[in-house]
Tab-separated table of C-alpha atoms and ligand atoms in Angstrom:
chain	number	residue	atom	x	y	z
A	1	MET	CA	-2.834	-26.727	-0.481
A	2	SER	CA	-0.867	-26.204	2.685
A	3	LEU	CA	-0.209	-29.613	4.461
A	4	PRO	CA	1.028	-30.084	8.054
A	5	PHE	CA	3.920	-32.320	6.403
A	6	VAL	CA	5.834	-32.404	3.320
A	7	PRO	CA	4.236	-34.103	0.575
A	8	PRO	CA	6.396	-36.596	-1.680
A	9	THR	CA	7.839	-35.714	-5.156
A	10	PRO	CA	6.338	-38.007	-7.868
A	11	GLU	CA	9.597	-39.993	-7.970
A	12	GLN	CA	9.338	-40.488	-3.966
A	13	ILE	CA	5.614	-41.677	-4.387
A	14	ALA	CA	6.666	-44.676	-6.568
A	15	GLN	CA	9.608	-45.635	-4.383
A	16	HIS	CA	7.409	-45.450	-1.225
A	17	ARG	CA	4.874	-47.693	-2.731
A	18	SER	CA	7.519	-50.281	-3.764
A	19	ASP	CA	9.350	-50.144	-0.689
A	20	ILE	CA	6.109	-50.692	1.446
A	21	LEU	CA	5.164	-53.566	-0.640
A	22	LYS	CA	8.415	-55.234	-0.327
A	23	ALA	CA	8.390	-54.767	3.607
A	24	LEU	CA	4.668	-56.363	3.548
A	25	MET	CA	5.410	-59.117	1.190
A	26	ALA	CA	8.734	-60.115	3.290
A	27	GLN	CA	6.717	-60.793	6.436
A	28	ASP	CA	3.557	-62.259	4.982
A	29	ALA	CA	3.750	-65.611	2.767
A	30	GLY	CA	0.019	-65.310	2.002
A	31	LEU	CA	0.343	-62.033	0.666
A	32	ARG	CA	2.859	-63.263	-1.685
A	33	CYS	CA	0.689	-65.435	-3.475
A	34	VAL	CA	-1.155	-64.996	-6.614
A	35	PRO	CA	-3.995	-65.032	-5.816
A	36	VAL	CA	-3.414	-63.644	-2.587
A	37	ARG	CA	-4.252	-66.425	0.125
A	38	SER	CA	-4.351	-64.515	3.214
A	39	ILE	CA	-3.379	-61.386	4.840
A	40	GLN	CA	-2.189	-61.203	8.589
A	41	PRO	CA	-3.493	-58.221	11.010
A	42	SER	CA	0.024	-57.607	11.474
A	43	THR	CA	0.558	-56.886	7.968
A	44	LEU	CA	-2.372	-54.652	7.791
A	45	SER	CA	-0.987	-52.637	10.852
A	46	LEU	CA	2.565	-52.547	9.304
A	47	MET	CA	1.118	-51.216	6.388
A	48	LEU	CA	-0.430	-48.322	7.938
A	49	THR	CA	2.688	-47.548	10.054
A	50	LEU	CA	4.751	-47.328	7.005
A	51	TYR	CA	2.585	-45.382	4.968
A	52	ASP	CA	1.867	-42.966	7.920
A	53	ALA	CA	5.636	-42.667	8.796
A	54	ARG	CA	6.918	-42.193	5.052
A	55	VAL	CA	4.087	-40.198	3.347
A	56	PHE	CA	2.437	-38.446	6.346
A	57	SER	CA	5.350	-37.909	8.547
A	58	GLY	CA	3.312	-39.445	11.480
A	59	TYR	CA	0.481	-37.065	11.111
A	60	LEU	CA	-2.135	-39.736	11.068
A	61	SER	CA	-1.006	-41.458	14.414
A	62	ARG	CA	-0.828	-37.759	15.898
A	63	SER	CA	-4.284	-37.147	14.631
A	64	TYR	CA	-6.300	-40.291	15.774
A	65	ARG	CA	-6.734	-41.660	18.989
A	66	ALA	CA	-7.261	-45.034	17.193
A	67	LEU	CA	-6.894	-45.747	13.684
A	68	ARG	CA	-7.338	-49.245	12.791
A	69	VAL	CA	-7.047	-51.135	9.524
A	70	THR	CA	-9.186	-54.330	9.230
A	71	LEU	CA	-9.915	-56.917	6.374
A	72	SER	CA	-13.502	-57.989	5.751
A	73	THR	CA	-14.470	-61.023	3.548
A	74	ARG	CA	-18.079	-59.932	3.650
A	75	MET	CA	-17.512	-56.563	1.932
A	76	THR	CA	-18.272	-57.275	-1.821
A	77	SER	CA	-19.411	-53.950	-2.909
A	78	ALA	CA	-16.596	-51.897	-2.074
A	79	ALA	CA	-12.632	-52.597	-2.355
A	80	GLY	CA	-12.189	-50.139	0.673
A	81	LYS	CA	-13.983	-48.040	3.315
A	82	PHE	CA	-13.255	-45.265	5.516
A	83	ILE	CA	-15.383	-45.551	8.310
A	84	HIS	CA	-15.414	-42.859	11.275
A	85	ALA	CA	-17.368	-42.023	14.569
A	86	ARG	CA	-19.085	-38.712	14.418
A	87	VAL	CA	-17.540	-36.422	17.205
A	88	ALA	CA	-19.028	-33.170	18.094
A	89	ARG	CA	-15.875	-31.410	18.926
A	90	GLY	CA	-12.255	-32.319	20.369
A	91	ARG	CA	-9.850	-34.697	19.045
A	92	ALA	CA	-11.074	-37.915	20.435
A	93	ARG	CA	-11.175	-39.512	16.986
A	94	GLU	CA	-11.458	-43.259	16.274
A	95	ALA	CA	-11.659	-44.470	12.777
A	96	GLU	CA	-11.375	-47.772	10.765
A	97	ILE	CA	-9.974	-48.484	7.137
A	98	ARG	CA	-11.831	-51.451	6.153
A	99	MET	CA	-10.249	-53.417	3.236
A	100	SER	CA	-12.317	-55.916	1.204
A	101	GLY	CA	-10.759	-59.545	1.273
A	102	ASP	CA	-13.204	-60.438	-1.081
A	103	PHE	CA	-11.790	-57.946	-3.764
A	104	LEU	CA	-8.354	-58.843	-3.227
A	105	PHE	CA	-8.409	-62.847	-3.061
A	106	ARG	CA	-10.450	-62.745	-6.368
A	107	LEU	CA	-7.546	-60.767	-8.358
A	108	LYS	CA	-5.268	-62.600	-10.479
A	109	ASP	CA	-3.842	-60.982	-13.771
A	110	GLY	CA	-3.237	-57.288	-13.986
A	111	PRO	CA	-2.909	-54.588	-15.121
A	112	PHE	CA	-5.841	-53.175	-12.978
A	113	LEU	CA	-6.839	-49.735	-13.443
A	114	LEU	CA	-7.603	-47.953	-10.329
A	115	ASN	CA	-7.652	-44.092	-9.201
A	116	GLY	CA	-6.325	-43.402	-12.311
A	117	LEU	CA	-3.081	-45.544	-12.206
A	118	SER	CA	-2.402	-48.783	-14.031
A	119	VAL	CA	-0.948	-51.227	-11.890
A	120	ALA	CA	0.426	-54.703	-12.511
A	121	THR	CA	-0.379	-56.998	-9.351
A	122	PRO	CA	-3.183	-57.853	-7.063
A	123	GLN	CA	-0.852	-56.644	-4.112
A	124	GLU	CA	-0.080	-53.372	-5.775
A	125	ALA	CA	-3.697	-52.775	-6.293
A	126	PHE	CA	-4.485	-53.503	-2.556
A	127	LEU	CA	-2.036	-50.883	-1.751
A	128	VAL	CA	-3.379	-48.169	-3.777
A	129	VAL	CA	-6.813	-48.927	-2.816
A	130	PHE	CA	-5.407	-48.314	0.625
A	131	GLU	CA	-3.956	-45.329	-0.413
A	132	HIS	CA	-7.333	-43.654	-1.439
A	133	GLU	CA	-8.719	-44.740	2.011
A	134	LEU	CA	-5.620	-43.129	3.755
A	135	CYS	CA	-6.244	-39.842	1.868
A	136	HIS	CA	-10.207	-39.996	3.209
A	137	ALA	CA	-8.576	-40.526	6.796
A	138	LEU	CA	-6.358	-37.356	6.107
A	139	GLU	CA	-8.901	-35.221	5.042
A	140	TYR	CA	-11.321	-36.088	7.705
A	141	ALA	CA	-8.492	-35.413	10.258
A	142	LEU	CA	-7.471	-31.887	8.371
A	143	TYR	CA	-11.074	-30.567	7.861
A	144	GLY	CA	-13.587	-32.919	9.897
A	145	SER	CA	-15.356	-34.135	6.779
A	146	THR	CA	-14.260	-36.277	3.799
A	147	GLY	CA	-15.810	-37.224	0.513
A	148	HIS	CA	-14.902	-37.207	-3.224
A	149	SER	CA	-14.860	-33.414	-3.696
A	150	ALA	CA	-12.013	-31.522	-5.677
A	151	ARG	CA	-10.312	-31.187	-2.346
A	152	PHE	CA	-10.170	-34.763	-1.879
A	153	VAL	CA	-9.067	-35.203	-5.525
A	154	THR	CA	-6.051	-32.890	-5.081
A	155	LEU	CA	-5.178	-34.537	-1.882
A	156	ALA	CA	-5.031	-38.034	-3.669
A	157	ASN	CA	-3.091	-36.600	-6.450
A	158	THR	CA	-0.347	-34.634	-4.462
A	159	LEU	CA	0.184	-37.517	-1.978
A	160	PHE	CA	0.005	-40.581	-4.286
A	161	GLY	CA	-0.498	-39.419	-7.868
A	162	HIS	CA	-3.959	-40.686	-8.202
A	163	THR	CA	-5.599	-38.931	-11.178
A	164	GLY	CA	-9.184	-40.455	-10.479
A	165	ILE	CA	-11.377	-42.085	-7.992
A	166	ARG	CA	-12.685	-45.269	-9.837
A	167	HIS	CA	-11.341	-48.665	-10.197
A	168	SER	CA	-12.125	-51.263	-12.776
A	169	LEU	CA	-11.560	-54.337	-10.587
A	170	PRO	CA	-14.051	-57.002	-11.000
A	171	THR	CA	-16.952	-57.114	-8.724
A	172	ARG	CA	-18.968	-60.055	-7.810
A	173	LYS	CA	-21.780	-58.546	-10.069
A	174	THR	CA	-19.786	-57.915	-13.040
A	175	GLN	CA	-18.394	-61.352	-12.814
A	176	ALA	CA	-21.463	-62.931	-12.518
A	177	ALA	CA	-23.039	-61.079	-15.180
A	178	ALA	CA	-20.187	-61.935	-17.521
A	179	ASN	CA	-21.900	-65.597	-16.866
A	180	GLY	CA	-25.521	-64.354	-17.838
A	181	LEU	CA	-26.378	-64.053	-13.929
A	182	ILE	CA	-28.111	-60.761	-13.408
A	183	CYS	CA	-30.737	-59.617	-10.932
A	184	GLY	CA	-34.123	-60.385	-12.411
A	185	ALA	CA	-32.738	-63.128	-14.686
A	186	GLN	CA	-34.215	-66.580	-14.131
A	187	ALA	CA	-31.424	-69.112	-13.134
A	188	VAL	CA	-31.208	-72.959	-12.260
A	189	PHE	CA	-29.468	-74.562	-9.511
A	190	SER	CA	-29.637	-78.076	-7.886
A	191	PHE	CA	-30.946	-78.557	-4.420
A	192	GLN	CA	-31.048	-81.960	-2.565
A	193	GLY	CA	-31.119	-83.586	-5.999
A	194	ARG	CA	-33.750	-81.528	-7.476
A	195	SER	CA	-33.194	-78.958	-10.354
A	196	LEU	CA	-34.812	-75.619	-9.114
A	197	CYS	CA	-35.608	-72.576	-11.155
A	198	GLY	CA	-36.173	-69.122	-9.960
A	199	VAL	CA	-35.470	-65.598	-10.343
A	200	ILE	CA	-32.367	-63.788	-8.974
A	201	THR	CA	-33.055	-60.896	-6.617
A	202	TYR	CA	-29.586	-60.119	-5.156
A	203	ILE	CA	-25.945	-60.925	-6.267
A	204	GLY	CA	-23.221	-60.886	-3.560
A	205	LYS	CA	-20.892	-63.545	-2.662
A	206	THR	CA	-23.948	-65.658	-3.153
A	207	ALA	CA	-27.214	-65.029	-5.041
A	208	THR	CA	-30.496	-64.747	-3.434
A	209	VAL	CA	-32.927	-66.812	-5.895
A	210	MET	CA	-36.688	-66.783	-5.342
A	211	VAL	CA	-38.212	-70.189	-6.324
A	212	PRO	CA	-41.936	-70.612	-6.905
A	213	ASP	CA	-43.191	-72.728	-4.315
A	214	SER	CA	-46.971	-72.964	-3.150
A	215	SER	CA	-45.877	-73.399	0.427
A	216	GLY	CA	-43.044	-70.677	0.392
A	217	ALA	CA	-42.782	-67.997	2.967
A	218	TYR	CA	-42.687	-64.948	0.597
A	219	ARG	CA	-45.661	-63.772	-1.441
A	220	ASP	CA	-45.584	-61.247	-4.422
A	221	LYS	CA	-48.216	-58.704	-5.296
A	222	LYS	CA	-50.232	-61.255	-7.456
A	223	GLY	CA	-50.294	-63.521	-4.511
A	224	ARG	CA	-48.003	-66.074	-6.046
A	225	ARG	CA	-45.541	-67.680	-3.390
A	226	TYR	CA	-42.020	-68.272	-3.397
A	227	ALA	CA	-39.196	-69.826	-1.210
A	228	LYS	CA	-35.700	-68.028	-0.902
A	229	TYR	CA	-32.676	-69.695	-1.604
A	230	ARG	CA	-29.060	-68.310	-1.307
A	231	VAL	CA	-26.907	-70.012	-3.719
A	232	PRO	CA	-23.251	-69.936	-4.269
A	233	LEU	CA	-22.617	-68.252	-7.700
A	234	PRO	CA	-20.536	-71.236	-9.115
A	235	LEU	CA	-23.380	-73.601	-8.528
A	236	LEU	CA	-26.050	-71.171	-10.456
A	237	ARG	CA	-26.536	-71.467	-14.230
A	238	PRO	CA	-28.847	-69.053	-16.246
A	239	CYS	CA	-31.996	-70.692	-17.676
B	301	LIG	ZN1	-13.525	-42.882	-1.683
């Protein structure tokens, strides 16, 4: 694979990751906590700047007119995401790497298995998720498309030593399932002093529960009516 910069050696990969982690933790007290309490926008852009300089020799900033890193606390299904605007031709590229605060802020005790690596801390896990998204940004800049093909896997392995593309970080869904809360299951919660029981239809940061209610706004195929409730997961019990 020919790259427009010299890729790091395996020893350099680990060194870059630990140097970058040190620099980010030094400037952000929220990031130093376990679980991570907060992460500043300036820390996110420093993370990009350092990776771009050390691993990509500045290739990303030369390729993108704007590449932003943001933190979303609403993204619950993915730990990170690479989002780009479609451009017919030319180099007017704008893209965003969106990192999930929802994943990060729930991580406590490692090790975490992700992208084929075993990492010890939530902070390191965050970087390894980011590295995966950086590979999407690079592949897109180089080839105009990106996915999880063999080409992508080779890039992620060459640049970061990743040997896979999956993670075993706990999702809201798997955490809820461990407590017996899954879509289709009955669950009970209290609402304005009453105990309500219904069926879970969605699990994200909150669960959606459909509760039988003769004056409810929702109706199923058999004509039964339901009211919809959004319930924080800690307030919900299986029944
Ligand atoms: Zn991916």
